[in-house]
């Protein structure tokens, strides 16, 4: 990564730094076990400073980031995708309509089954079901997103939270559909996969089996509808401000500026230049310039997420104290 002045970051001055500061301040609530190393400690200290400023004006927030961080642009080409929180209809009990299970993490984590084995009944009779849904496609995409808001017939709402994974490799089924000529590369999106699965229910089940990775969940009654799902950092995600990253390269809570162009609901491509915060991770998020943008909950967020597969500039903000530079960057 190469140092860059904040004034050189395209779109920096026009961003809503107050919203970014709010998202950054949420990192203060993460469990202590989520912080590691010197950088994690520095971010925790800066987070406390940020929380004392909230609510801050845009000018105050921008000053906070520029005084406490240095900007480093990734040399390699970046790439972003999108994800969201589905809203499901579900049941706490198996019924005729709700017959597809989502499972909790087994206590014995040795030799966890892959998706095909689960679909063949490897977890049946172990009392691990946390929720039942109507459609296997819903169950599959919930696992890909890693969380969901659930509404039950009695009017209660719950949150499905990621609890663990089987450890088997993740295979993007969209890539398989492209390789097999089922969906054109330029037409590929989350909705394109759903449409194909809806038109080929038997083929959909076979396709799902080829993604061996299987996700386990916990189910909790929802307390605050305004909060997003809990990310891997242990804090609620913020729509279009929380970013899933590869934690081998970046500490949770790190601010990262993303510069790209993304399609809106009508498909028109528009600039997306935004300071985000590393709050989450995912099986497919690998590399220092790879990110997954959280777009929020529900169908509209899902549409945005499904359209997002774009090159992007990554500028990582690292604490100045760690670099030994003063407020002037010397």
Coordinates of C-alpha atoms in Angstrom, one line a residue:
X1 CA 0.0 0.0 0.0
X2 CA 1.1 3.5 -0.8
X3 CA 0.6 6.6 1.4
X4 CA -1.9 9.2 -0.1
X5 CA -3.0 12.6 1.1
X6 CA -6.7 12.8 2.1
X7 CA -7.1 15.6 -0.5
X8 CA -6.0 13.1 -3.2
X9 CA -8.8 10.6 -2.4
X10 CA -11.5 11.0 -5.1
X11 CA -14.8 11.6 -3.4
X12 CA -13.4 12.1 0.1
X13 CA -14.5 15.7 0.6
X14 CA -18.1 15.0 -0.5
X15 CA -18.7 12.0 1.8
X16 CA -20.9 12.2 4.9
X17 CA -18.1 11.9 7.5
X18 CA -20.7 12.2 10.3
X19 CA -22.4 9.0 9.2
X20 CA -19.0 7.3 8.9
X21 CA -18.0 8.4 12.4
X22 CA -21.3 7.0 13.7
X23 CA -20.5 3.6 12.2
X24 CA -16.9 3.7 13.5
X25 CA -18.1 4.5 17.0
X26 CA -20.2 1.3 17.0
X27 CA -16.9 -0.6 17.0
X28 CA -16.5 0.3 20.6
X29 CA -19.1 -2.3 21.6
X30 CA -17.3 -5.3 20.1
X31 CA -16.2 -8.0 22.5
X32 CA -12.6 -7.7 23.7
X33 CA -11.9 -11.1 22.1
X34 CA -12.4 -9.5 18.7
X35 CA -9.4 -7.1 19.1
X36 CA -5.9 -8.4 18.5
X37 CA -2.5 -6.8 18.5
X38 CA -1.3 -3.2 18.7
X39 CA -3.5 -2.0 15.9
X40 CA -6.6 -3.4 17.6
X41 CA -5.7 -1.6 20.8
X42 CA -5.2 1.7 19.0
X43 CA -8.5 1.4 17.1
X44 CA -10.2 0.7 20.4
X45 CA -8.8 3.9 21.9
X46 CA -9.7 6.0 18.8
X47 CA -13.2 4.5 19.0
X48 CA -13.6 5.9 22.5
X49 CA -12.6 9.3 21.2
X50 CA -15.1 9.0 18.4
X51 CA -18.0 7.9 20.6
X52 CA -17.4 11.0 22.7
X53 CA -17.9 13.2 19.6
X54 CA -21.1 11.6 18.4
X55 CA -23.3 13.2 17.2
X56 CA -20.7 15.3 15.4
X57 CA -20.9 17.7 12.5
X58 CA -19.6 16.6 9.2
X59 CA -16.6 19.0 9.6
X60 CA -15.8 17.6 13.1
X61 CA -16.0 14.1 11.9
X62 CA -13.8 14.7 8.9
X63 CA -11.2 16.4 11.1
X64 CA -11.3 13.4 13.5
X65 CA -10.4 11.0 10.7
X66 CA -7.7 13.2 9.1
X67 CA -6.0 13.9 12.4
X68 CA -6.0 10.4 13.8
X69 CA -5.4 8.3 10.7
X70 CA -3.1 8.1 7.7
X71 CA -4.5 7.0 4.3
X72 CA -2.9 4.1 2.4
X73 CA -4.1 3.2 -1.1
X74 CA -4.0 -0.5 -2.2
X75 CA -1.6 -1.1 -5.1
X76 CA -3.6 -4.0 -6.4
X77 CA -7.0 -3.7 -8.1
X78 CA -9.8 -4.0 -5.6
X79 CA -13.1 -5.7 -6.0
X80 CA -16.4 -5.4 -4.1
X81 CA -19.6 -7.4 -3.9
X82 CA -22.7 -6.8 -1.9
X83 CA -24.7 -8.7 0.7
X84 CA -27.9 -8.0 2.7
X85 CA -30.1 -9.4 5.5
X86 CA -33.0 -11.4 4.0
X87 CA -36.5 -11.1 5.7
X88 CA -38.0 -14.6 6.0
X89 CA -41.2 -16.1 7.0
X90 CA -40.4 -19.0 9.3
X91 CA -41.7 -21.3 12.0
X92 CA -40.1 -22.6 15.2
X93 CA -41.7 -26.0 14.5
X94 CA -41.8 -28.2 11.4
X95 CA -45.1 -28.1 9.6
X96 CA -46.5 -29.1 6.3
X97 CA -45.7 -25.6 4.9
X98 CA -42.4 -25.0 6.8
X99 CA -40.4 -28.1 6.1
X100 CA -36.8 -26.9 5.3
X101 CA -34.5 -26.6 8.4
X102 CA -31.7 -24.3 9.4
X103 CA -29.4 -25.8 12.0
X104 CA -27.5 -24.7 15.1
X105 CA -23.8 -25.6 15.5
X106 CA -23.3 -29.1 16.8
X107 CA -21.4 -29.5 20.0
X108 CA -19.1 -32.0 18.5
X109 CA -17.3 -30.0 15.8
X110 CA -15.1 -32.7 14.5
X111 CA -15.9 -33.9 11.0
X112 CA -18.8 -31.6 10.4
X113 CA -21.0 -32.7 7.5
X114 CA -20.9 -30.8 4.2
X115 CA -24.1 -29.4 2.5
X116 CA -24.8 -32.6 0.5
X117 CA -24.6 -34.7 3.7
X118 CA -26.9 -32.4 5.5
X119 CA -29.4 -32.5 2.7
X120 CA -29.3 -36.3 2.9
X121 CA -30.2 -36.2 6.6
X122 CA -26.8 -36.2 8.4
X123 CA -28.2 -33.9 11.1
X124 CA -31.6 -35.4 11.4
X125 CA -32.7 -36.5 14.9
X126 CA -30.0 -34.4 16.6
X127 CA -32.4 -31.7 17.7
X128 CA -30.3 -29.0 16.0
X129 CA -33.0 -27.3 14.0
X130 CA -33.4 -23.6 15.0
X131 CA -35.9 -22.6 12.3
X132 CA -38.0 -24.0 9.5
X133 CA -38.6 -22.2 6.3
X134 CA -40.9 -22.9 3.3
X135 CA -38.4 -22.8 0.5
X136 CA -35.0 -24.6 0.1
X137 CA -33.8 -21.6 -2.0
X138 CA -34.6 -19.3 0.9
X139 CA -32.6 -21.5 3.2
X140 CA -29.7 -21.6 0.8
X141 CA -29.5 -17.8 0.3
X142 CA -29.9 -17.2 4.0
X143 CA -26.7 -19.3 4.5
X144 CA -24.9 -17.3 1.8
X145 CA -25.9 -14.0 3.5
X146 CA -25.0 -15.3 6.9
X147 CA -28.0 -13.8 8.7
X148 CA -31.7 -13.0 8.4
X149 CA -34.6 -11.3 10.0
X150 CA -37.4 -13.8 10.7
X151 CA -41.1 -13.2 11.0
X152 CA -43.3 -15.9 12.5
X153 CA -47.0 -16.4 12.1
X154 CA -47.6 -15.4 15.7
X155 CA -46.3 -11.9 15.0
X156 CA -42.9 -12.2 16.6
X157 CA -39.7 -11.3 15.0
X158 CA -36.3 -13.0 15.4
X159 CA -32.8 -12.7 14.2
X160 CA -30.8 -15.6 12.7
X161 CA -27.1 -15.0 13.5
X162 CA -24.1 -16.8 12.0
X163 CA -22.8 -19.4 14.5
X164 CA -20.2 -21.3 12.5
X165 CA -19.5 -23.2 9.3
X166 CA -18.7 -26.7 8.4
X167 CA -15.2 -26.0 7.2
X168 CA -15.7 -27.4 3.7
X169 CA -14.8 -25.2 0.7
X170 CA -17.2 -22.6 -0.5
X171 CA -18.1 -22.9 -4.2
X172 CA -20.0 -19.9 -5.8
X173 CA -22.9 -21.5 -7.6
X174 CA -23.1 -18.5 -9.9
X175 CA -19.8 -19.4 -11.3
X176 CA -21.0 -22.9 -12.0
X177 CA -24.0 -21.6 -13.9
X178 CA -21.8 -19.4 -16.0
X179 CA -19.4 -22.3 -16.8
X180 CA -22.3 -24.5 -17.8
X181 CA -23.8 -21.9 -20.1
X182 CA -27.0 -21.6 -18.0
X183 CA -26.6 -17.9 -17.3
X184 CA -24.5 -15.4 -19.3
X185 CA -21.6 -13.8 -17.4
X186 CA -22.9 -10.3 -18.1
X187 CA -26.3 -11.3 -16.7
X188 CA -25.1 -12.9 -13.5
X189 CA -26.5 -11.6 -10.3
X190 CA -28.1 -13.0 -7.1
X191 CA -31.5 -12.5 -8.7
X192 CA -30.4 -14.4 -11.8
X193 CA -29.4 -17.4 -9.6
X194 CA -32.8 -17.2 -7.8
X195 CA -34.6 -17.0 -11.1
X196 CA -32.7 -20.0 -12.5
X197 CA -33.4 -22.1 -9.3
X198 CA -37.1 -21.2 -9.4
X199 CA -37.3 -22.4 -13.0
X200 CA -35.3 -25.6 -12.3
X201 CA -36.3 -26.8 -8.8
X202 CA -34.8 -30.2 -9.2
X203 CA -31.6 -28.8 -10.8
X204 CA -31.5 -26.2 -8.0
X205 CA -31.2 -28.9 -5.3
X206 CA -28.4 -30.6 -7.2
X207 CA -26.6 -27.3 -7.7
X208 CA -26.9 -26.4 -4.0
X209 CA -25.1 -29.7 -3.1
X210 CA -22.1 -28.6 -5.1
X211 CA -21.4 -25.8 -2.6
X212 CA -20.1 -28.0 0.2
X213 CA -19.8 -25.2 2.7
X214 CA -22.7 -25.3 5.3
X215 CA -23.6 -22.5 7.7
X216 CA -24.9 -22.9 11.2
X217 CA -27.0 -20.3 13.1
X218 CA -28.3 -19.2 16.4
X219 CA -31.9 -17.7 16.7
X220 CA -32.6 -14.8 19.0
X221 CA -35.7 -12.8 19.6
X222 CA -35.3 -9.3 18.0
X223 CA -34.9 -6.4 20.5
X224 CA -34.2 -3.5 18.2
X225 CA -35.5 -3.3 14.6
X226 CA -33.3 -0.3 13.9
X227 CA -30.1 -2.3 14.4
X228 CA -28.7 -4.4 11.6
X229 CA -27.5 -8.0 12.1
X230 CA -24.5 -8.7 14.2
X231 CA -21.3 -9.0 12.1
X232 CA -18.2 -11.0 12.8
X233 CA -16.8 -8.1 14.8
X234 CA -19.6 -8.5 17.3
X235 CA -21.4 -5.3 16.6
X236 CA -24.6 -4.4 14.6
X237 CA -24.0 -3.7 11.0
X238 CA -24.8 -0.3 9.4
X239 CA -26.3 -0.2 6.0
X240 CA -23.9 1.0 3.3
X241 CA -21.3 1.8 6.0
X242 CA -20.3 -1.7 7.2
X243 CA -17.8 -3.7 5.1
X244 CA -16.9 -7.4 5.2
X245 CA -13.2 -7.8 4.9
X246 CA -10.5 -10.5 5.1
X247 CA -9.4 -10.4 8.8
X248 CA -6.0 -11.9 7.8
X249 CA -5.2 -8.4 6.3
X250 CA -7.3 -5.9 8.2
X251 CA -8.3 -5.5 11.9
X252 CA -12.0 -5.3 12.7
X253 CA -13.0 -1.6 13.2
X254 CA -10.6 -0.3 10.6
X255 CA -12.0 2.5 8.4
X256 CA -11.7 1.8 4.7
X257 CA -12.6 4.2 1.9
X258 CA -14.2 2.5 -1.1
X259 CA -14.3 4.3 -4.5
X260 CA -16.3 2.6 -7.2
X261 CA -19.4 3.0 -9.4
X262 CA -22.5 0.9 -8.6
X263 CA -25.9 0.3 -10.2
X264 CA -28.9 1.8 -8.5
X265 CA -32.4 0.2 -8.3
X266 CA -33.0 1.0 -12.0
X267 CA -29.6 -0.3 -13.1
X268 CA -28.1 3.1 -13.7
X269 CA -24.4 3.2 -12.7
X270 CA -23.5 6.0 -10.2
X271 CA -20.5 6.9 -8.2
X272 CA -20.1 5.2 -4.8
X273 CA -17.4 6.9 -2.8
X274 CA -17.7 6.2 0.9
X275 CA -15.8 5.7 4.1
X276 CA -16.8 2.3 5.5
X277 CA -15.8 0.3 8.6
X278 CA -14.5 -3.3 8.8
X279 CA -17.3 -5.0 10.8
X280 CA -17.7 -8.4 9.2
X281 CA -16.1 -11.1 7.1
X282 CA -17.3 -13.9 4.8
X283 CA -16.1 -17.2 3.2
X284 CA -15.6 -15.6 -0.2
X285 CA -13.9 -12.4 1.0
X286 CA -10.2 -13.2 0.4
X287 CA -7.4 -10.7 -0.1
X288 CA -6.3 -7.2 1.1
X289 CA -8.4 -5.3 -1.6
X290 CA -11.6 -7.4 -1.4
X291 CA -14.7 -6.2 0.3
X292 CA -18.4 -7.0 0.7
X293 CA -20.7 -4.1 1.2
X294 CA -23.6 -4.5 3.6
X295 CA -26.7 -2.9 2.0
X296 CA -29.3 -3.4 4.8
X297 CA -32.4 -5.6 5.2
X298 CA -35.2 -6.7 2.8
X299 CA -35.8 -7.0 -0.9
X300 CA -34.6 -3.5 -2.0
X301 CA -31.3 -4.1 -0.2
X302 CA -31.1 -7.6 -1.7
X303 CA -31.6 -6.1 -5.2
X304 CA -28.7 -3.7 -4.7
X305 CA -26.5 -6.4 -3.2
X306 CA -27.3 -8.7 -6.1
X307 CA -26.2 -6.1 -8.7
X308 CA -22.9 -5.4 -7.0
X309 CA -19.8 -7.0 -8.6
X310 CA -17.4 -4.2 -9.4
X311 CA -13.8 -3.1 -9.4
X312 CA -13.0 -0.6 -6.7
X313 CA -10.2 1.5 -5.2
X314 CA -9.4 0.7 -1.6
X315 CA -7.9 3.3 0.7
X316 CA -7.2 1.9 4.2
X317 CA -7.0 4.3 7.2
X318 CA -4.5 3.2 9.8
X319 CA -3.9 4.9 13.1
X320 CA -1.2 7.5 13.0
X321 CA 0.3 6.4 16.3
X322 CA 1.1 3.0 14.8
X323 CA 3.0 4.6 12.0
X324 CA 5.0 7.0 14.1
X325 CA 3.8 10.0 12.0
X326 CA 2.6 13.2 13.5
X327 CA -0.6 15.1 12.6
X328 CA 1.1 16.5 9.5
X329 CA 2.1 13.0 8.2
X330 CA 5.8 13.6 8.6

